[in-house]
Every structure is written in C-alpha cells, then in structure tokens.
PDB file of C-alpha atoms in Angstrom:
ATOM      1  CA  UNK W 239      -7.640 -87.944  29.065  1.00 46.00           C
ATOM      2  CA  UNK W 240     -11.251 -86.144  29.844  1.00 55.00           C
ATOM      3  CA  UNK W 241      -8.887 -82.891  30.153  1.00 59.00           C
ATOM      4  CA  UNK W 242      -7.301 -83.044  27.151  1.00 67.00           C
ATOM      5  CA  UNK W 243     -10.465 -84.112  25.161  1.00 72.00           C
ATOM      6  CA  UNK W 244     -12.615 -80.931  26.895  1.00 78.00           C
ATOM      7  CA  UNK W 245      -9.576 -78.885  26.319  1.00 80.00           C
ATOM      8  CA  UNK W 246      -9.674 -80.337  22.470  1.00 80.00           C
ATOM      9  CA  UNK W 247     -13.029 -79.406  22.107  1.00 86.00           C
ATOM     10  CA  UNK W 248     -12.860 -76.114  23.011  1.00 87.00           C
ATOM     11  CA  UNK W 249      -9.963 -75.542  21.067  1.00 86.00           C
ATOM     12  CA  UNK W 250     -12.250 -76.878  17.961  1.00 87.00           C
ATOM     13  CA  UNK W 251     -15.411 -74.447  19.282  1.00 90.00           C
ATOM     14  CA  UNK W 252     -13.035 -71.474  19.325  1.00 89.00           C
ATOM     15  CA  UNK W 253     -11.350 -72.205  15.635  1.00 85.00           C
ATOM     16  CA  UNK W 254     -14.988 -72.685  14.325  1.00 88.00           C
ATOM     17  CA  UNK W 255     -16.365 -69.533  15.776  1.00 87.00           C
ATOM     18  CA  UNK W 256     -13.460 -67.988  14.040  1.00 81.00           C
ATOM     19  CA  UNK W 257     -14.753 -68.759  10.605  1.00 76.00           C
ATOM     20  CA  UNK W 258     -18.487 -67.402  11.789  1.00 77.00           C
ATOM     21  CA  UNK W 259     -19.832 -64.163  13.189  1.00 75.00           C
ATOM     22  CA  UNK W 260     -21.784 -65.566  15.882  1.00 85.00           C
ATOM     23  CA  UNK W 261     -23.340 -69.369  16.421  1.00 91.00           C
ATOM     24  CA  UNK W 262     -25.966 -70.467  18.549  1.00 92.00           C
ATOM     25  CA  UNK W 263     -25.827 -73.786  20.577  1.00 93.00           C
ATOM     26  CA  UNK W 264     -27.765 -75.538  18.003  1.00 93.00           C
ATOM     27  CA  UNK W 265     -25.357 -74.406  15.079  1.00 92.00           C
ATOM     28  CA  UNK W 266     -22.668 -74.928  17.114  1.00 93.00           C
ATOM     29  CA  UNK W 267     -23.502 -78.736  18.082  1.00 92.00           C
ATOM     30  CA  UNK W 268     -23.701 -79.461  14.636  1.00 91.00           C
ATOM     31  CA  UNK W 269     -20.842 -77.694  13.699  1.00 89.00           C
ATOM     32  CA  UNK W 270     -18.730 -79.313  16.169  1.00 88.00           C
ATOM     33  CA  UNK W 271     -20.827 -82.937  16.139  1.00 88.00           C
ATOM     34  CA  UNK W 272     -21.768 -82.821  19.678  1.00 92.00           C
ATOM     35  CA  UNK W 273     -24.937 -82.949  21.436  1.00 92.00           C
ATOM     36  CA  UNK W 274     -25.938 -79.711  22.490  1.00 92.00           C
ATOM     37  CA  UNK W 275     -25.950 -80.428  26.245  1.00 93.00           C
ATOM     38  CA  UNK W 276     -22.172 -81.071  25.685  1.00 93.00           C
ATOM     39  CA  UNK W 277     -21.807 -78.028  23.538  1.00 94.00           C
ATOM     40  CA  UNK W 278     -23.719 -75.941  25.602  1.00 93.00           C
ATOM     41  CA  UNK W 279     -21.045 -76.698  28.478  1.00 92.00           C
ATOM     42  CA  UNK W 280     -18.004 -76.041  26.387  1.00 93.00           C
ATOM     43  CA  UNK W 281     -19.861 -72.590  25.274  1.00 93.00           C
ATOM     44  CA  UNK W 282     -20.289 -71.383  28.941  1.00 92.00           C
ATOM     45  CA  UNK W 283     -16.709 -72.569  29.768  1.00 91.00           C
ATOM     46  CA  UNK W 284     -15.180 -70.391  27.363  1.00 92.00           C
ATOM     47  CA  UNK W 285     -17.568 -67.887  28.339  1.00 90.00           C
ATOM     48  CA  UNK W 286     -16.387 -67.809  31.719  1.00 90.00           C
ATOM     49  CA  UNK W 287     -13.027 -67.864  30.298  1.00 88.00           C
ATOM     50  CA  UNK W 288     -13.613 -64.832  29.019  1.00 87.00           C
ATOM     51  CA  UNK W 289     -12.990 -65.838  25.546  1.00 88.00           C
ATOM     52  CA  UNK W 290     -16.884 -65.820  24.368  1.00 90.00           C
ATOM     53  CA  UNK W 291     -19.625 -63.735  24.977  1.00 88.00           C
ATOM     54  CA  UNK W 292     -23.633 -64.215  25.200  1.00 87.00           C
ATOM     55  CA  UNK W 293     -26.261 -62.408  23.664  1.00 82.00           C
ATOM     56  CA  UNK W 294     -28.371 -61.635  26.373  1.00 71.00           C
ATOM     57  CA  UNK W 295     -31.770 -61.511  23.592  1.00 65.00           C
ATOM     58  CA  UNK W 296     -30.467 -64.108  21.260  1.00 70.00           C
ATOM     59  CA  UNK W 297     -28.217 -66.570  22.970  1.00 82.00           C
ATOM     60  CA  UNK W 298     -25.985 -66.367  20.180  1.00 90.00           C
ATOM     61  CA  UNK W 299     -22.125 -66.599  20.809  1.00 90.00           C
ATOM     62  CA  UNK W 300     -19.210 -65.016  19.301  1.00 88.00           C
ATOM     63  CA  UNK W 301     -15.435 -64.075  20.065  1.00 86.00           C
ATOM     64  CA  UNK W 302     -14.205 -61.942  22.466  1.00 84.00           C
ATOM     65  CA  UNK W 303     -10.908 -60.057  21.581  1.00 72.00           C
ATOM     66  CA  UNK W 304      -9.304 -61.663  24.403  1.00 74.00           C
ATOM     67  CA  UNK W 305      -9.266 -64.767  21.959  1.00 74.00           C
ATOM     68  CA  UNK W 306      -5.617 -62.449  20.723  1.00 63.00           C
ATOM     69  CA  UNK W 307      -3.843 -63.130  24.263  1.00 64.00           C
ATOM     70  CA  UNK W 308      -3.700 -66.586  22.980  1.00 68.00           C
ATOM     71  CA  UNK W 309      -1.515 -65.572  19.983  1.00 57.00           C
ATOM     72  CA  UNK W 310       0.106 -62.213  20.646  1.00 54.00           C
ATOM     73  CA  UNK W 311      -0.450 -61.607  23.759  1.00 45.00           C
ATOM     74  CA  UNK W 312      -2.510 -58.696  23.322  1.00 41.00           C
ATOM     75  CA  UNK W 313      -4.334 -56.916  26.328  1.00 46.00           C
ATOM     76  CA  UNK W 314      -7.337 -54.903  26.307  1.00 50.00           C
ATOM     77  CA  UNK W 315      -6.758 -51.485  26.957  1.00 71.00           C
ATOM     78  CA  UNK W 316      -7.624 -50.286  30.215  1.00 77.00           C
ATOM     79  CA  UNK W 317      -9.820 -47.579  29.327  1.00 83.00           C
ATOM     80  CA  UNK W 318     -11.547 -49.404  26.749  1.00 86.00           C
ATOM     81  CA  UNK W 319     -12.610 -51.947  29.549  1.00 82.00           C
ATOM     82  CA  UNK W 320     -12.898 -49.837  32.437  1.00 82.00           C
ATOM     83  CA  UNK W 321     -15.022 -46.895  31.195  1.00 88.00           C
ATOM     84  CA  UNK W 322     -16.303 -46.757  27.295  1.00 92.00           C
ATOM     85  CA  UNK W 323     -17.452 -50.287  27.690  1.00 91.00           C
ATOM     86  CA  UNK W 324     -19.500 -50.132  30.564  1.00 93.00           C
ATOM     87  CA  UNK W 325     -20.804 -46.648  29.055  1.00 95.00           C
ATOM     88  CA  UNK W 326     -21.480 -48.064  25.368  1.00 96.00           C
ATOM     89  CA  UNK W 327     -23.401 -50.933  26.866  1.00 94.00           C
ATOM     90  CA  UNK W 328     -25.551 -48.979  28.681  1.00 95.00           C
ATOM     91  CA  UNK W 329     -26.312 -46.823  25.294  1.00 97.00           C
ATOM     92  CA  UNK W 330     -27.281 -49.684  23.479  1.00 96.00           C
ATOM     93  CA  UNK W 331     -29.703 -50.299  26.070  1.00 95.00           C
ATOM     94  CA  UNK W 332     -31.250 -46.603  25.751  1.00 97.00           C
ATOM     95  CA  UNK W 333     -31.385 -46.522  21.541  1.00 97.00           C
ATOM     96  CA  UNK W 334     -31.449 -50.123  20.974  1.00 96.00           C
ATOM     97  CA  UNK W 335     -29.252 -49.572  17.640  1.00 96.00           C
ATOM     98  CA  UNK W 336     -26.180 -51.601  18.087  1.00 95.00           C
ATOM     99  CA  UNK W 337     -22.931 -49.884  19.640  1.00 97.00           C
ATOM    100  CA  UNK W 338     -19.869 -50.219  18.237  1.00 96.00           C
ATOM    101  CA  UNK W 339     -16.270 -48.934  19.932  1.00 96.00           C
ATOM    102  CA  UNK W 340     -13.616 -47.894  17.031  1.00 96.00           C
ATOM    103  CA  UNK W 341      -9.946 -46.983  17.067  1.00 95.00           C
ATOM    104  CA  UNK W 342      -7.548 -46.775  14.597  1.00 93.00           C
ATOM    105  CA  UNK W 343      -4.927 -49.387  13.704  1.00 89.00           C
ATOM    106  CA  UNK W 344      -2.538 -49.313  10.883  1.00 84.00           C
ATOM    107  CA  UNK W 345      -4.830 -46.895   8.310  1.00 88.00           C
ATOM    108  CA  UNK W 346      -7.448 -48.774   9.333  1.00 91.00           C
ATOM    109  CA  UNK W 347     -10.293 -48.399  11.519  1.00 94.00           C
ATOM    110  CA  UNK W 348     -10.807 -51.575  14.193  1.00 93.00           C
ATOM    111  CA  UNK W 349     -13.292 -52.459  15.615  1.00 94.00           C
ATOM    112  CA  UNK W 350     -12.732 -52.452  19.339  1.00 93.00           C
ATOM    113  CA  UNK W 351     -16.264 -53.455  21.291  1.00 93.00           C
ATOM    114  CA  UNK W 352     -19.342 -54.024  19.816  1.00 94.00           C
ATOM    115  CA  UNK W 353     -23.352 -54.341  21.036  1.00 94.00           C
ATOM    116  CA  UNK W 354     -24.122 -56.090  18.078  1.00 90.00           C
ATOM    117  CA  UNK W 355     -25.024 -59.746  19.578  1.00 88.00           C
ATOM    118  CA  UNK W 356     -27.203 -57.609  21.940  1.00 89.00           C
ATOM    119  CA  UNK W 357     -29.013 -55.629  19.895  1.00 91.00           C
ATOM    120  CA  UNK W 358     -32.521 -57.056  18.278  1.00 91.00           C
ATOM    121  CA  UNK W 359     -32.026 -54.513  15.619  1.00 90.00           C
ATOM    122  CA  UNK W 360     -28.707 -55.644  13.967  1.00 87.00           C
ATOM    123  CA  UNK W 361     -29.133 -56.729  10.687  1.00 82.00           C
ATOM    124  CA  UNK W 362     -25.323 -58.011  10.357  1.00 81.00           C
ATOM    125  CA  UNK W 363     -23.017 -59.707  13.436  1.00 83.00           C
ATOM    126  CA  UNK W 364     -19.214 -58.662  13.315  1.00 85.00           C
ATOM    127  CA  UNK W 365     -16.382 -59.750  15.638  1.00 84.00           C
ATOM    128  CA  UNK W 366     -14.238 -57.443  17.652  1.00 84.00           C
ATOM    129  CA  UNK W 367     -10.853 -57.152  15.846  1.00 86.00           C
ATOM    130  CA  UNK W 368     -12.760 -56.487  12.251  1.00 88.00           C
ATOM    131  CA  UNK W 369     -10.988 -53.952  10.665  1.00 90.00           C
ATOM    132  CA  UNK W 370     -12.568 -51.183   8.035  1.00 91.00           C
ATOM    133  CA  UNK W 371     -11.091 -48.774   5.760  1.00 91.00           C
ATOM    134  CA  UNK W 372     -10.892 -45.425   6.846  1.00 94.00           C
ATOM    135  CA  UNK W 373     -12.102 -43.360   4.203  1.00 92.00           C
ATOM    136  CA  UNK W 374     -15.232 -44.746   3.388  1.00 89.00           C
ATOM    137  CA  UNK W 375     -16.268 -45.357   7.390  1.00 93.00           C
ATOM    138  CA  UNK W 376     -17.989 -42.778   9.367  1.00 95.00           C
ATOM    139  CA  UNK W 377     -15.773 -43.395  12.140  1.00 96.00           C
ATOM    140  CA  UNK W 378     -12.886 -43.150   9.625  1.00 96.00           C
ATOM    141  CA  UNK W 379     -14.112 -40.103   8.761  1.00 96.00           C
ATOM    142  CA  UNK W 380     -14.403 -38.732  12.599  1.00 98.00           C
ATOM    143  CA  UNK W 381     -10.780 -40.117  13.182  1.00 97.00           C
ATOM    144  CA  UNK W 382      -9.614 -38.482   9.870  1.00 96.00           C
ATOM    145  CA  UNK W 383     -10.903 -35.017  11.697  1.00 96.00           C
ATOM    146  CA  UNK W 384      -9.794 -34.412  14.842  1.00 97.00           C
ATOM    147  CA  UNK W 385      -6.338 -36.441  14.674  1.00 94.00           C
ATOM    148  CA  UNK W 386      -3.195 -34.240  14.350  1.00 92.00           C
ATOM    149  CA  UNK W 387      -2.052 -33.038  10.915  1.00 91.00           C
ATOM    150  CA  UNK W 388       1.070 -34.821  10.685  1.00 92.00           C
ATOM    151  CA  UNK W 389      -0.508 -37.992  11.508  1.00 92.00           C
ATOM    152  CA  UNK W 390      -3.422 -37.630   9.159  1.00 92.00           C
ATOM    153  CA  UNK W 391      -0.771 -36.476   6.511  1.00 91.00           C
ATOM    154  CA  UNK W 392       0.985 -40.128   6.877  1.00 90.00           C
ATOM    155  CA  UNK W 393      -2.300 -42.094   7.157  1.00 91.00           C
ATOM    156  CA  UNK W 394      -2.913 -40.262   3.537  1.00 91.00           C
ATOM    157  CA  UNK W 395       0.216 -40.901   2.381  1.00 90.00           C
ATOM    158  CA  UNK W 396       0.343 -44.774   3.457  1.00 89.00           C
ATOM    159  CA  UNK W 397      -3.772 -45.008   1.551  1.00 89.00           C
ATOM    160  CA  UNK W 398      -2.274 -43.009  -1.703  1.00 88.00           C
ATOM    161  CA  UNK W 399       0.128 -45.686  -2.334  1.00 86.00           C
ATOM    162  CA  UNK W 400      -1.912 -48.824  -1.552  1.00 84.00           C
ATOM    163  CA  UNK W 401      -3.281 -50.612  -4.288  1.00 82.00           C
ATOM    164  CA  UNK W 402      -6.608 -48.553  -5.892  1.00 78.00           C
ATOM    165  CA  UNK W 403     -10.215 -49.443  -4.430  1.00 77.00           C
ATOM    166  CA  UNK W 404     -13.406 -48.028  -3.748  1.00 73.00           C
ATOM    167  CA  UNK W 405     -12.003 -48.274  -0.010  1.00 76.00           C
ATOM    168  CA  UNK W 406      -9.079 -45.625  -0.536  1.00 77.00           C
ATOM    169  CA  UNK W 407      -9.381 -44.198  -3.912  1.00 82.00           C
ATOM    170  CA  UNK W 408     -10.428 -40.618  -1.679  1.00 85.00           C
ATOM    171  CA  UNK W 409      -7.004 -40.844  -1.069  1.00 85.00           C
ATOM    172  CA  UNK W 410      -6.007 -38.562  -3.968  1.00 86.00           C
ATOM    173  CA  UNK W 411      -9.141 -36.382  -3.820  1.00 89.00           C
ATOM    174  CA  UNK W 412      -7.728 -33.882  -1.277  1.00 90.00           C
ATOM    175  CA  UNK W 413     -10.649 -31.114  -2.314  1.00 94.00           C
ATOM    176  CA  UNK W 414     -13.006 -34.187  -1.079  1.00 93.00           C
ATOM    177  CA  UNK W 415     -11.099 -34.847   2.087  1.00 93.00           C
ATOM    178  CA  UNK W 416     -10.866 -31.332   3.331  1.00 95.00           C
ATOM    179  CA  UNK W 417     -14.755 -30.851   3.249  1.00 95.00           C
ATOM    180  CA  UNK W 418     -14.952 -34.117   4.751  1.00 95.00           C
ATOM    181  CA  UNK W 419     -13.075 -32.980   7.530  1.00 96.00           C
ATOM    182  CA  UNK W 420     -14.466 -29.476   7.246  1.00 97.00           C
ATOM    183  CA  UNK W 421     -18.048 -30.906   7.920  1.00 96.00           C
ATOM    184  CA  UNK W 422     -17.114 -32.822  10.255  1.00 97.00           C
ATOM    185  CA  UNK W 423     -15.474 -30.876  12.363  1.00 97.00           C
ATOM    186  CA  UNK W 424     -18.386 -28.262  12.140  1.00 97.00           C
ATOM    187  CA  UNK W 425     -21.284 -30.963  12.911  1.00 97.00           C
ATOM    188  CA  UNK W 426     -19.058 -32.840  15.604  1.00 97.00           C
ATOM    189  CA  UNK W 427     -20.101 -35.953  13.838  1.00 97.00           C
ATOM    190  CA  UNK W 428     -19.747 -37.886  10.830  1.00 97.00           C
ATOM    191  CA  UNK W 429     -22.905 -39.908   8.630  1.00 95.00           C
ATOM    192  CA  UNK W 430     -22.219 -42.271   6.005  1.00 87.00           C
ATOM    193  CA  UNK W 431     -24.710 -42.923   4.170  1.00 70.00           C
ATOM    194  CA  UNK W 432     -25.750 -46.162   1.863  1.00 64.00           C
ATOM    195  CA  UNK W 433     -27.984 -46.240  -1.151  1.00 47.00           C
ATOM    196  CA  UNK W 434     -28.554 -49.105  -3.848  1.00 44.00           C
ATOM    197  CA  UNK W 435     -26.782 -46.653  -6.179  1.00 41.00           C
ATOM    198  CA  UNK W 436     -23.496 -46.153  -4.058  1.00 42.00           C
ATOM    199  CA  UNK W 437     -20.160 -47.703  -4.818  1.00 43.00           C
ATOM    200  CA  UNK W 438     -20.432 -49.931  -1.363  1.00 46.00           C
ATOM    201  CA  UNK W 439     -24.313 -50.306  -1.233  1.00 50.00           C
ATOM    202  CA  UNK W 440     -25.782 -51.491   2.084  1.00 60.00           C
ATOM    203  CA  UNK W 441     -28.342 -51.868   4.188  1.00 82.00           C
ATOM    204  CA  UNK W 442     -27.516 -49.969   7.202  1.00 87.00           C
ATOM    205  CA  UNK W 443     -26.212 -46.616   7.620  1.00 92.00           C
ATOM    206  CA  UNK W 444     -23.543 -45.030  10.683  1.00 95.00           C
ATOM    207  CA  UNK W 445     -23.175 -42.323  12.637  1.00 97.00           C
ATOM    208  CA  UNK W 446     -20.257 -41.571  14.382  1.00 98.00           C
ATOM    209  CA  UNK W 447     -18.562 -39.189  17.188  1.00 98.00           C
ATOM    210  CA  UNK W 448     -15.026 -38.508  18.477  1.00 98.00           C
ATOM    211  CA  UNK W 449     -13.874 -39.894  21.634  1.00 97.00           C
ATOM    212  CA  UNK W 450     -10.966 -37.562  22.613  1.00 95.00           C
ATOM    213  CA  UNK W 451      -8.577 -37.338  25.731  1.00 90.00           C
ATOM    214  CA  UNK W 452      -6.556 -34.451  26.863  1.00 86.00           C
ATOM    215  CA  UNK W 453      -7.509 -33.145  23.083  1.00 90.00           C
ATOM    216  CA  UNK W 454      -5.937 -36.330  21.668  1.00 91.00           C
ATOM    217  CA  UNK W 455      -8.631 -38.299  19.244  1.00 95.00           C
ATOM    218  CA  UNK W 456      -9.049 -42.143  20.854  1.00 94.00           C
ATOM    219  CA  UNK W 457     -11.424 -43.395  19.310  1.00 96.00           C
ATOM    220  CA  UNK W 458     -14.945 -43.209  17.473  1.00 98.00           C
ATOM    221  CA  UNK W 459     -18.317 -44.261  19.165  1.00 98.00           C
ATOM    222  CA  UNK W 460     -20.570 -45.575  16.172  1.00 97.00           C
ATOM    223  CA  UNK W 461     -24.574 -46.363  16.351  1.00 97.00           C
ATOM    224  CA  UNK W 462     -25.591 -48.695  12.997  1.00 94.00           C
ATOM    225  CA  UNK W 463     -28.856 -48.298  12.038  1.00 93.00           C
ATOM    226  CA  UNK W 464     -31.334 -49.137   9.155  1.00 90.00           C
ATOM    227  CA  UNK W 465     -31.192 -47.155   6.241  1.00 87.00           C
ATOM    228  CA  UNK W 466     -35.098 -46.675   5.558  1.00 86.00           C
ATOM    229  CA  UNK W 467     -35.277 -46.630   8.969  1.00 90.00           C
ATOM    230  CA  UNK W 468     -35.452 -42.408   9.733  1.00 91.00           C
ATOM    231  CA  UNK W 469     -34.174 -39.692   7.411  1.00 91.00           C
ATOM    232  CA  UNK W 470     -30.887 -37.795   8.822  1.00 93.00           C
ATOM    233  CA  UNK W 471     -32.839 -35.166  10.374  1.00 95.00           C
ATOM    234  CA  UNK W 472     -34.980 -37.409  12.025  1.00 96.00           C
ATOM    235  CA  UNK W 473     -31.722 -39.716  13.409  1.00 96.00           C
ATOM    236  CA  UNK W 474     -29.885 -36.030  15.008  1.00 95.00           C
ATOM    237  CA  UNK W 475     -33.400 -35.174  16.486  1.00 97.00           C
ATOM    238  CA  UNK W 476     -34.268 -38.688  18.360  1.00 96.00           C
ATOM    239  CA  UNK W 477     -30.353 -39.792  18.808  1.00 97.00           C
ATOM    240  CA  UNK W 478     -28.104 -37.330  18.679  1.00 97.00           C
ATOM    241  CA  UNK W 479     -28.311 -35.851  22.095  1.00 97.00           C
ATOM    242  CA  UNK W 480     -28.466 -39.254  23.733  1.00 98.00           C
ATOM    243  CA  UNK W 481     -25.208 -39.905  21.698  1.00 98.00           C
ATOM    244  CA  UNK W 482     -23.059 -37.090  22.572  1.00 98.00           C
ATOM    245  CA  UNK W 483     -24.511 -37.050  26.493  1.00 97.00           C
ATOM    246  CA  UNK W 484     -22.953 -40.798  26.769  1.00 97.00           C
ATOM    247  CA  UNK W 485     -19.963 -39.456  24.410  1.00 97.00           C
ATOM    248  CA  UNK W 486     -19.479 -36.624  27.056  1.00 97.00           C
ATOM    249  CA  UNK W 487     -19.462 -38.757  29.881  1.00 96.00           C
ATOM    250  CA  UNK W 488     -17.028 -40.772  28.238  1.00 95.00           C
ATOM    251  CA  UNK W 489     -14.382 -38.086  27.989  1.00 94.00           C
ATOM    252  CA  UNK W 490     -15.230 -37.181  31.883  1.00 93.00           C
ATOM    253  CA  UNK W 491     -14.446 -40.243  32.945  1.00 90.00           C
ATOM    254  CA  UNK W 492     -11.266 -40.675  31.023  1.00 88.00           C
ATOM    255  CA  UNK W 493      -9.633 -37.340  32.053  1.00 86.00           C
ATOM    256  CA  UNK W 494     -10.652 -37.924  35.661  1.00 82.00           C
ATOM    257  CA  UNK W 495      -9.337 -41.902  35.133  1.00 75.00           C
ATOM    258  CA  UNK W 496      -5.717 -42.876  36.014  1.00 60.00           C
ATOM    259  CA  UNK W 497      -6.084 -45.363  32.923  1.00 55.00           C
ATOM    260  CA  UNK W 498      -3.636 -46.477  30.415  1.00 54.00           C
ATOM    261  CA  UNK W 499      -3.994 -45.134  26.714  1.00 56.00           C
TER     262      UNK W 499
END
C-alpha cells in the first residue's frame, strides 16, 4: 500500500505541475496538501526519474519533456541531448539571459530545452513542449529562412488557411515575408522586438540563430532578454559573438556526431 500511495502522489505532483510553469516545495506542499518534508521527497524522486528538473538558483521545479514517454512514447532526440544541451547550458552560464532550444513542429515553433528555471534574469518560466507561432517568433523567423523552399512554401500554405490572428495574419503578406527572410539571411540572425504599442506587447525581447546540419536548418538557439534592458546595437556588440561562437560549436559537433536527427 506505501507503493501505491508514493506512486499516487507523484502521479498528483506531476498532473499539478502540468497546470503551472514551475513550483517550489512550498507551493507544491500546499498544492498537493503535504508537508513539505514529504513533498520535498516526491520532488527529488521524480527528479531522479528524470521527469523534473531543479533550478540550481531558485529551487523551483518544473517538467521535463520526458514527462511525453509516459503518453506517446516520445524520445528525446539524440542530438538535442547529447550536444546542444550540454552546449546551451553552458551559454546560459556565460550571458546569464535564459537559453532556449527551438525546432519546428507542425507550423509551429516548439520549444525543445530551455535555461529558464536557471536563469536569475527570466522574467517568465515556460515548459519544454510549449509551442509558438512561427511568424511572429524570432526563431520562427530564423526557421522561416534557411529551411528549403518547398517546405517553407507548405508551412505558408498550411498558416494562410488557418483561422486569422495576429499569430499568422503575415501569412498573406508575402512582400513582408521575403524581407523577413531577406534580413535574415543577410544578418544570420533574427530580433523580435516588443513595445507597449505592438500587436503582442511584452516585456522581453529574442534573438535568435540557425542551428543547421549538413546545410539542413535543425533548429533555432534563442537568448530572451529584457526589453529596456540594452538597445539592439548594444545586444550584437556584448552577445552576439558569444552567441554564434557556442552556435558554431554546435554545428561542429553535430557534423562530427554519429547522432540521430
């Protein structure tokens, strides 16, 4: 009976971390009515599990995206794991901005790894498996730019006929989308940029580069960082090299790598 009652509350820890970003112990004892020595112990079980993950600064926990296996089955890629993790860590330990790892998934961008529970500067906490449109993301736009024609043709094609938004209504701009693309592809990278008067306002601004592989585009590494925090110029000065050095290494690693894609 002990078995099934731990195994009942960690079902219950994991289906309430579902509904938040991130909890801490405290939250998560009164969340799940449970003193927090017992909580803490269910926490670092699933932990170890590998189906939660600490903040090192702010002992808060949130999901893993291994939480999928328990539904679909899903497995982390191996390259995701075995190189652009390791790598994307260790840049969030050099800038301090959150990290995040992007790829795309049904004409949307996903959200693959993030720093974000490790970061003291995040403003906002999102789990791995979030998914973001792709035409008002940076890393949308970044993925939008160096995939092949055809298949950005039938990512247009699929946004064009969803219903209108502020998320896809670039869809049937294509004057916009080519000098997306256009200035993209000539700075290597992609901003977007927030203001109080913008259609999605926020606090928090992203920059974004391509991860390719054997000139295939794999995915977008992302640094989030406060809007008032430096001007553009100031943000491809101090970051920008340190970006596309971890970027390159990346894309070393991969085409030396016997890893699945």
């Amino acid at each position: 009976m002990h078995t099934i009652r731990s195994l009942h509350r960690g079902l219950m820890a994991l289906e309430i971390l579902n509904n938040h970003k991130s909890l801490t112990v405290a939250e998560m004892a009164r969340q799940i009515d449970l003193p927090r020595t017992t909580t803490f112990r269910i926490l670092e079980n699933l932990v170890a599990f590998g189906y939660l993950k600490r903040g090192e600064r702010k002992g808060r926990y949130s999901l893993t995206i291994r939480v999928r296996n328990l539904a679909s089955g899903f497995n982390e890629d191996a390259w995701l794991t075995e190189i652009v993790r390791p790598l994307a860590i260790d840049l969030s330990k050099i800038v301090i901005w959150p990290i995040s790892i992007m790829s795309p998934r049904n004409v949307r961008m996903s959200l693959r790894f993030t720093t974000d529970t490790e970061s003291p500067l995040s403003l906002d906490y999102y789990n791995e498996g979030l998914r973001l449109p792709i035409l008002s993301t940076a890393s949308g736009h970044v993925y939008l730019s160096y995939c092949g024609e055809t298949e950005r043709e039938i990512v247009l094609s699929a946004l064009r006929h969803e219903k209108p938004d502020v998320t896809n209504m670039l869809a049937n701009s294509p004057d916009i989308i080519q000098k997306i693309i256009s200035t993209t592809r000539e700075n290597g990278f992609a901003i977007n940029i927030r203001s109080p008067r913008a259609l999605e306002p926020g606090k928090t601004n992203t920059i974004a580069l391509p991860i390719m592989r054997n000139g295939q585009f794999l995915a977008a590494l992302a640094m989030r960082y406060i809007s008032v925090a430096m001007t553009t110029t100031e943000l491809k000065e101090r970051y920008l090299p340190t970006l596309t050095a971890i970027r390159d290494q990346m894309e070393e690693e991969l085409e030396e790598a016997d890893v699945d894609i």
